[in-house]
Tab-separated table of C-alpha atoms in Angstrom:
chain	number	residue	atom	x	y	z
A	1	MET	CA	82.103	87.341	131.138
A	2	VAL	CA	80.705	84.086	133.058
A	3	PHE	CA	79.290	81.061	131.359
A	4	GLU	CA	76.522	80.187	133.860
A	5	ALA	CA	76.367	76.432	132.692
A	6	ASP	CA	80.006	76.120	132.916
A	7	GLN	CA	82.299	78.340	135.270
A	8	ASP	CA	85.356	76.701	133.614
A	9	VAL	CA	84.469	77.276	130.013
A	10	GLY	CA	83.559	80.764	131.107
A	11	ILE	CA	87.449	81.022	132.673
A	12	ILE	CA	88.923	79.572	129.660
A	13	PHE	CA	87.085	81.990	127.065
A	14	ASP	CA	87.949	84.874	129.259
A	15	ASN	CA	91.686	84.099	129.488
A	16	GLN	CA	91.983	83.178	125.631
A	17	ILE	CA	90.489	86.673	124.642
A	18	ALA	CA	92.963	88.114	127.163
A	19	LYS	CA	96.045	86.500	125.807
A	20	ARG	CA	94.814	87.145	122.082
A	21	ASN	CA	94.458	90.941	123.370
A	22	ALA	CA	91.762	90.514	120.460
A	23	ASN	CA	89.846	93.804	119.695
A	24	VAL	CA	86.527	91.914	119.316
A	25	ASP	CA	82.895	92.186	120.552
A	26	GLU	CA	83.007	89.432	123.422
A	27	PHE	CA	79.205	89.539	123.287
A	28	ASP	CA	79.261	88.094	119.769
A	29	ILE	CA	82.547	85.818	120.094
A	30	GLU	CA	80.786	84.353	123.303
A	31	ARG	CA	77.459	83.336	121.165
A	32	ILE	CA	79.608	81.747	118.656
A	33	TYR	CA	81.594	79.913	121.085
A	34	ARG	CA	78.394	78.533	122.452
A	35	ALA	CA	77.362	77.438	119.397
A	36	ALA	CA	80.722	75.886	118.289
A	37	ILE	CA	80.631	73.934	121.680
A	38	GLU	CA	77.402	72.275	121.074
A	39	LEU	CA	78.468	70.816	117.802
A	40	THR	CA	81.881	69.501	119.247
A	41	LYS	CA	80.891	68.081	122.535
A	42	ASN	CA	79.803	64.856	121.376
A	43	SER	CA	82.483	64.464	118.733
A	44	LYS	CA	84.673	61.458	119.393
A	45	ILE	CA	87.619	63.557	119.288
A	46	GLU	CA	86.662	65.195	122.559
A	47	LYS	CA	86.046	61.775	124.094
A	48	ASN	CA	88.083	60.906	127.357
A	49	LEU	CA	90.313	64.024	127.165
A	50	SER	CA	92.090	64.952	130.449
A	51	ASP	CA	91.260	68.192	132.427
A	52	THR	CA	94.393	69.641	131.017
A	53	ASP	CA	93.658	68.772	127.078
A	54	LYS	CA	90.212	69.775	127.678
A	55	LYS	CA	91.446	73.265	128.537
A	56	HIS	CA	93.898	73.277	125.706
A	57	ALA	CA	91.189	72.261	123.285
A	58	LEU	CA	88.642	74.794	124.569
A	59	SER	CA	91.049	77.313	124.005
A	60	GLN	CA	91.659	76.686	120.394
A	61	LEU	CA	88.302	76.567	119.862
A	62	VAL	CA	87.902	80.158	121.056
A	63	ASP	CA	90.627	81.272	118.394
A	64	PHE	CA	88.689	79.672	115.819
A	65	CYS	CA	85.764	81.695	116.900
A	66	ILE	CA	87.544	85.023	116.838
A	67	GLY	CA	88.980	83.719	113.493
A	68	GLU	CA	85.540	83.646	112.078
A	69	TRP	CA	84.041	87.021	113.705
A	70	ASN	CA	87.097	88.790	112.174
A	71	PHE	CA	86.846	87.418	108.803
A	72	HIS	CA	83.042	88.273	108.661
A	73	LYS	CA	84.072	91.927	109.990
A	74	GLN	CA	86.877	92.098	107.625
A	75	TYR	CA	85.110	90.915	104.135
A	76	GLU	CA	81.720	91.449	104.838
A	77	PRO	CA	81.349	94.853	106.120
A	78	GLU	CA	78.126	95.486	104.903
A	79	ASN	CA	76.838	92.883	106.865
A	80	SER	CA	78.719	93.503	109.871
A	81	THR	CA	75.794	94.020	112.073
A	82	LYS	CA	73.904	90.966	111.035
A	83	ILE	CA	75.652	87.852	112.413
A	84	ASP	CA	74.126	84.334	112.302
A	85	TYR	CA	75.846	82.874	115.295
A	86	ASN	CA	74.953	79.163	114.832
A	87	ASP	CA	76.272	79.585	111.171
A	88	MET	CA	79.479	80.892	112.632
A	89	GLY	CA	79.816	78.518	115.411
A	90	ALA	CA	79.373	75.587	112.582
A	91	LYS	CA	82.215	77.023	110.590
A	92	ALA	CA	84.526	77.511	113.523
A	93	ALA	CA	83.598	73.945	115.066
A	94	ARG	CA	84.337	72.342	111.593
A	95	LYS	CA	87.846	73.909	111.168
A	96	TYR	CA	88.335	73.183	114.880
A	97	LEU	CA	87.697	69.645	114.568
A	98	SER	CA	89.995	69.400	111.571
A	99	HIS	CA	92.634	70.619	113.438
A	100	ARG	CA	92.348	68.386	116.246
A	101	GLU	CA	92.388	65.533	113.964
A	102	ASN	CA	95.129	66.644	112.394
A	103	GLU	CA	97.037	66.845	115.673
A	104	ILE	CA	96.086	63.611	116.696
A	105	ARG	CA	97.070	61.922	113.564
A	106	ASN	CA	100.435	63.689	113.901
A	107	GLU	CA	100.861	62.568	117.345
A	108	THR	CA	100.355	58.996	116.062
A	109	THR	CA	102.372	59.352	113.078
A	110	SER	CA	105.446	60.975	114.508
A	111	ASP	CA	108.036	59.564	112.012
A	112	ASN	CA	106.396	62.018	109.213
A	113	SER	CA	107.005	64.589	111.055
A	114	TYR	CA	108.979	66.960	114.058
A	115	PRO	CA	107.974	68.414	117.135
A	116	TYR	CA	109.010	72.107	117.326
A	117	TYR	CA	111.353	71.699	120.108
A	118	ASP	CA	113.475	68.885	118.178
A	119	PRO	CA	116.971	70.126	117.788
A	120	LEU	CA	116.659	69.341	113.843
A	121	ILE	CA	114.108	72.196	113.678
A	122	ALA	CA	114.693	74.298	116.747
A	123	THR	CA	118.212	74.937	115.807
A	124	LEU	CA	117.512	76.020	112.264
A	125	THR	CA	114.597	78.100	113.203
A	126	ALA	CA	116.599	79.753	116.301
A	127	ALA	CA	119.453	80.755	114.238
A	128	SER	CA	117.438	82.274	111.315
A	129	MET	CA	115.826	84.057	113.803
A	130	VAL	CA	119.010	85.388	115.684
A	131	PHE	CA	120.114	86.543	112.250
A	132	GLU	CA	116.609	88.229	111.046
A	133	LYS	CA	116.598	90.107	114.400
A	134	ILE	CA	119.823	91.614	114.001
A	135	ASN	CA	119.374	92.598	110.351
A	136	ARG	CA	115.943	93.698	110.538
A	137	PRO	CA	116.507	97.471	111.546
A	138	MET	CA	118.982	97.729	108.570
A	139	THR	CA	116.362	96.687	106.028
A	140	LYS	CA	114.453	99.465	104.324
A	141	PHE	CA	113.256	97.517	101.241
A	142	ASP	CA	115.000	100.134	98.876
A	143	PRO	CA	117.577	98.166	96.698
A	144	GLY	CA	119.462	101.615	95.928
A	145	TYR	CA	120.001	102.172	99.566
A	146	SER	CA	119.610	98.785	101.657
A	147	LEU	CA	120.019	95.839	98.979
A	148	MET	CA	121.890	93.596	100.539
A	149	ASN	CA	120.452	94.022	104.156
A	150	ASP	CA	117.013	93.482	102.157
A	151	LEU	CA	118.050	90.404	100.296
A	152	PHE	CA	119.638	88.664	103.624
A	153	GLU	CA	116.100	89.611	105.284
A	154	THR	CA	114.078	87.949	102.677
A	155	LEU	CA	116.162	84.774	102.644
A	156	PHE	CA	116.127	84.609	106.559
A	157	ARG	CA	112.688	84.496	106.521
A	158	LYS	CA	112.697	81.888	103.600
A	159	ILE	CA	114.703	79.505	105.927
A	160	GLN	CA	112.465	79.905	108.932
A	161	GLY	CA	109.349	78.694	106.222
A	162	ALA	CA	111.814	75.741	105.426
A	163	ALA	CA	111.952	75.054	108.726
A	164	LYS	CA	108.236	74.631	109.198
A	165	MET	CA	107.957	72.626	106.191
A	166	LEU	CA	110.348	70.156	107.806
A	167	GLU	CA	108.669	70.484	111.029
A	168	LEU	CA	105.222	69.375	109.558
A	169	GLY	CA	106.677	66.503	107.368
A	170	LEU	CA	106.357	68.353	104.068
A	171	TYR	CA	109.602	67.258	103.081
A	172	PRO	CA	109.115	67.465	99.034
A	173	ASP	CA	108.111	71.081	99.738
A	174	ALA	CA	111.505	71.651	102.092
A	175	PHE	CA	113.408	70.208	99.170
A	176	VAL	CA	111.752	72.638	96.696
A	177	SER	CA	112.163	75.580	99.250
A	178	TRP	CA	115.903	74.574	99.251
A	179	ARG	CA	116.046	75.221	95.650
A	180	THR	CA	114.998	78.932	96.341
A	181	ILE	CA	117.610	78.853	99.131
A	182	HIS	CA	120.641	77.825	96.737
A	183	GLU	CA	119.553	80.395	94.437
A	184	SER	CA	119.794	82.996	96.712
A	185	GLU	CA	122.602	82.039	98.283
A	186	CYS	CA	124.378	82.229	95.223
A	187	ILE	CA	123.047	85.198	94.151
A	188	ILE	CA	124.022	86.983	97.377
A	189	GLN	CA	127.815	85.596	97.222
A	190	LEU	CA	128.304	87.012	93.974
A	191	LEU	CA	126.919	90.435	94.806
A	192	ILE	CA	129.347	90.275	97.745
A	193	SER	CA	132.335	89.150	95.876
A	194	GLY	CA	131.468	91.441	92.779
A	195	GLY	CA	131.701	94.772	94.808
A	196	ASP	CA	130.029	98.100	94.022
A	197	ARG	CA	129.951	97.397	90.194
A	198	THR	CA	127.987	94.033	90.315
A	199	ARG	CA	125.499	95.652	93.087
A	200	GLU	CA	124.688	98.597	91.140
A	201	SER	CA	124.243	96.464	87.848
A	202	TYR	CA	121.832	94.287	90.001
A	203	VAL	CA	119.897	97.338	90.919
A	204	ASN	CA	119.761	98.594	87.387
A	205	HIS	CA	118.182	95.287	86.451
A	206	ILE	CA	115.803	95.411	89.199
A	207	ALA	CA	114.788	98.705	87.388
A	208	TYR	CA	114.418	96.747	83.923
A	209	ASN	CA	112.411	94.168	85.584
A	210	ASN	CA	110.020	96.955	86.493
A	211	TYR	CA	109.848	98.512	83.207
A	212	PHE	CA	109.557	95.312	81.493
A	213	ARG	CA	106.539	94.038	83.501
A	214	ASN	CA	105.073	97.722	84.066
A	215	PRO	CA	103.171	96.634	87.071
A	216	LEU	CA	100.000	98.838	87.577
A	217	GLY	CA	100.611	100.886	84.621
A	218	LEU	CA	103.445	102.509	86.863
A	219	TYR	CA	105.469	104.362	83.600
A	220	THR	CA	104.324	106.000	80.918
A	221	THR	CA	105.392	105.195	77.285
A	222	GLU	CA	107.784	107.978	77.051
A	223	GLN	CA	109.338	106.511	80.170
A	224	LEU	CA	109.241	103.373	78.928
A	225	ASP	CA	110.532	103.966	75.630
A	226	ALA	CA	113.535	105.515	76.883
A	227	ALA	CA	114.133	102.631	79.520
A	228	PHE	CA	113.886	99.922	76.611
A	229	ALA	CA	116.586	102.307	74.466
A	230	VAL	CA	118.757	101.961	77.419
A	231	ILE	CA	118.284	98.237	77.742
A	232	LYS	CA	118.790	97.477	73.948
A	233	SER	CA	121.873	99.466	73.868
A	234	GLU	CA	123.213	97.579	76.500
A	235	MET	CA	121.900	94.031	74.800
A	236	LYS	CA	123.763	95.406	71.876
A	237	SER	CA	127.056	95.505	73.376
A	238	HIS	CA	127.018	92.163	74.330
A	239	GLY	CA	125.638	90.896	71.118
A	240	LEU	CA	122.400	90.134	72.530
A	241	LYS	CA	119.206	89.795	70.204
A	242	SER	CA	115.678	90.875	71.275
A	243	LYS	CA	114.503	87.159	72.078
A	244	ASP	CA	117.332	87.341	74.526
A	245	MET	CA	115.696	90.504	76.405
A	246	LYS	CA	113.914	88.510	79.317
A	247	LYS	CA	116.954	86.602	80.317
A	248	PHE	CA	119.228	89.815	80.026
A	249	ILE	CA	116.778	91.667	82.401
A	250	GLU	CA	117.292	88.674	84.963
A	251	TYR	CA	120.654	88.003	84.682
A	252	GLY	CA	122.535	90.419	82.574
A	253	TRP	CA	123.966	91.914	85.696
A	254	LEU	CA	126.404	89.135	85.478
A	255	TYR	CA	128.281	90.647	82.774
A	256	ASP	CA	129.183	93.313	85.699
A	257	HIS	CA	130.977	90.492	87.912
A	258	PRO	CA	134.846	90.173	87.577
A	259	ASP	CA	134.533	86.306	87.057
A	260	TRP	CA	132.205	86.523	84.248
A	261	ASN	CA	134.526	85.034	81.335
A	262	ASP	CA	133.055	86.826	77.867
A	263	GLU	CA	135.541	84.042	76.324
A	264	ASP	CA	133.490	80.950	77.828
A	265	LYS	CA	130.841	80.229	75.103
A	266	THR	CA	129.170	77.412	77.566
A	267	ALA	CA	128.659	80.488	80.048
A	268	LYS	CA	124.905	81.337	79.562
A	269	LEU	CA	122.456	83.710	81.308
A	270	ASN	CA	120.640	81.588	83.498
A	271	PHE	CA	120.773	80.013	86.973
A	272	ARG	CA	122.681	76.821	86.191
A	273	ASP	CA	125.134	77.970	83.499
A	274	GLY	CA	125.634	81.456	84.855
A	275	VAL	CA	124.938	82.212	88.475
A	276	GLU	CA	125.569	78.992	89.948
A	277	ARG	CA	128.717	78.434	87.704
A	278	VAL	CA	130.259	81.728	88.693
A	279	ALA	CA	129.453	81.161	92.119
A	280	LYS	CA	131.448	78.013	91.759
A	281	HIS	CA	128.448	75.991	93.311
A	282	THR	CA	128.249	73.747	90.389
A	283	GLU	CA	128.399	70.667	92.532
A	284	TYR	CA	125.084	70.828	93.390
A	285	ALA	CA	123.730	71.100	89.696
A	286	LYS	CA	122.106	67.561	89.703
A	287	ILE	CA	120.570	68.098	93.376
A	288	TYR	CA	119.379	71.282	91.880
A	289	GLU	CA	117.673	69.670	88.925
A	290	LEU	CA	115.980	67.147	90.914
A	291	SER	CA	114.565	69.969	92.748
A	292	SER	CA	113.305	71.370	89.571
A	293	GLU	CA	111.421	68.352	88.884
A	294	ILE	CA	109.579	68.599	91.844
A	295	THR	CA	108.746	72.173	91.296
A	296	HIS	CA	107.501	71.761	87.882
A	297	SER	CA	105.033	69.205	89.048
A	298	SER	CA	106.518	66.222	86.924
A	299	ALA	CA	106.018	62.462	87.603
A	300	VAL	CA	108.725	62.890	90.367
A	301	PHE	CA	106.458	65.379	92.195
A	302	PHE	CA	103.517	62.922	92.417
A	303	TYR	CA	105.626	59.942	93.323
A	304	ALA	CA	109.006	61.124	94.875
A	305	ASN	CA	109.664	59.363	98.039
A	306	ASP	CA	109.381	61.216	101.340
A	307	GLU	CA	111.732	59.523	102.997
A	308	SER	CA	114.277	60.669	100.296
A	309	CYS	CA	113.150	64.029	100.253
A	310	LYS	CA	113.662	64.238	104.052
A	311	ASP	CA	117.227	63.208	103.983
A	312	ILE	CA	117.966	65.510	100.924
A	313	ALA	CA	116.267	68.433	102.061
A	314	PHE	CA	117.345	68.481	106.053
A	315	HIS	CA	120.994	68.025	104.482
A	316	MET	CA	120.601	70.708	101.765
A	317	ILE	CA	118.983	73.287	103.810
A	318	TYR	CA	121.728	72.834	106.570
A	319	GLN	CA	124.388	73.125	104.380
A	320	SER	CA	123.267	76.101	102.427
A	321	CYS	CA	122.350	77.586	105.898
A	322	GLU	CA	125.827	77.407	107.487
A	323	ARG	CA	127.180	79.085	104.123
A	324	ILE	CA	124.561	81.839	104.252
A	325	PHE	CA	125.077	82.655	107.903
A	326	TRP	CA	128.875	83.011	107.858
A	327	MET	CA	128.411	85.371	104.627
A	328	TYR	CA	126.303	87.460	106.612
A	329	HIS	CA	128.644	87.634	109.285
A	330	ASP	CA	131.750	88.213	106.907
A	331	TYR	CA	129.643	91.338	105.072
A	332	MET	CA	128.950	92.971	108.331
A	333	ILE	CA	132.062	92.500	110.121
A	334	ASN	CA	132.172	96.016	111.022
A	335	TYR	CA	128.900	95.829	112.950
A	336	PHE	CA	129.631	92.698	114.772
A	337	LYS	CA	133.259	94.343	115.559
A	338	VAL	CA	131.467	97.007	117.506
A	339	ASN	CA	128.416	94.749	118.536
A	340	PRO	CA	130.444	92.080	120.383
A	341	ASN	CA	127.577	90.603	122.396
A	342	ASP	CA	125.725	90.077	118.991
A	343	ASP	CA	128.907	88.645	117.406
A	344	LYS	CA	129.257	86.057	120.111
A	345	LEU	CA	125.404	85.401	119.574
A	346	VAL	CA	125.627	84.781	115.869
A	347	LYS	CA	128.668	82.821	116.277
A	348	GLU	CA	126.953	80.353	118.843
A	349	ALA	CA	123.966	79.991	116.321
A	350	ILE	CA	126.407	79.095	113.282
A	351	SER	CA	128.187	76.687	115.875
A	352	ASP	CA	124.740	74.858	116.559
A	353	VAL	CA	124.046	74.881	112.824
A	354	SER	CA	127.436	73.594	111.998
A	355	LEU	CA	127.197	70.885	114.676
A	356	ILE	CA	123.625	69.632	113.460
A	357	SER	CA	125.090	69.524	109.736
A	358	ARG	CA	128.180	67.491	110.343
A	359	LYS	CA	126.182	65.210	112.141
A	360	ILE	CA	123.071	64.390	109.823
A	361	TYR	CA	124.877	63.058	107.062
A	362	SER	CA	128.185	62.979	105.006
A	363	GLU	CA	128.525	65.121	101.925
A	364	ASP	CA	129.369	62.270	99.752
A	365	ASP	CA	126.125	60.695	100.325
A	366	PHE	CA	124.244	63.352	98.363
A	367	LEU	CA	126.508	65.041	95.780
A	368	GLU	CA	126.223	61.988	93.716
A	369	GLU	CA	122.911	61.409	93.702
A	370	GLU	CA	121.052	61.502	90.729
A	371	THR	CA	117.302	60.302	91.039
A	372	ILE	CA	114.888	60.232	94.286
A	373	ASN	CA	113.571	56.880	95.203
A	374	HIS	CA	109.741	56.726	93.743
A	375	LYS	CA	106.866	55.351	96.133
A	376	GLU	CA	106.596	52.523	94.137
A	377	GLU	CA	108.625	51.172	90.840
A	378	ASN	CA	105.451	51.228	88.832
A	379	PRO	CA	102.501	52.879	90.678
A	380	LEU	CA	100.079	52.152	87.958
């Protein structure tokens, strides 16, 4: 493919198509690209670009054109041969210009976000990817076969997502993401410490949840009747009533953990008074409550101070991740004994996370926090 008017543009186009290894019709993409260039070349954003920046920008524009073409083919197959190149080029141009504006804004407001190579971001991302890569071959997403590896796999990906939120400066979202990480950390800890009995019970309650929700009508009436007879029998043995069914299905496996105390009347089938307490992480209860306020779009969500959320999110995510990574290492100790290179790799990753965690903030700075500062005392 050669662009007669601009040889450089043609080279950039060919290189980007090859780089993406895209299974696309280059004839179509070229015409979409031409239309998009015409709509972007007079934009203020494109003025005074260096040659390097221009090449980068034009490469991005190719990607947006590929995206529009792929979307058209996937979601409008009945019109796959009818392509309005100008319309599709305009869509690609609008999205590209918005992306470029966002890039420029982030470059000029670096205090609100971090580059991906900043150690605060890169350390967390690299460590979670190391663990996820080692764990991935052992996942089957079959709770009866690979429960713990499945849970760890999901959690490692969640950590990568949290790191991305921190990179983008989405600090309240990252703090909310920590809430899920903390819940998962506590559940996994109990499934490990509780042994086979607790894990088997957890798998049973996954099945109970499937019966309760019956997605896509997978179960017959007879199957559901038999399943609910078992569920109600178990609930009765614990003195629970019909109104308690939902919380029993979600948290009833706690009864099969050796540290659950039936005599403790303050213990409940929920996260804070159940899972978190049995896992002995109640020191985070107030911070967990704050994250819940943001999750549920309260006034805290709308007026939470980004800087406060940033501090808490970084600190809590790093603290939880260090514990999670050690949990995985200890749970998989037999694997690491016969794979010393992987053992060395994960210990280096944990050491990097630990170093950042210790350097960021003192633990005491947050465990007594009860509020997140608002952007204004009286926003109205």
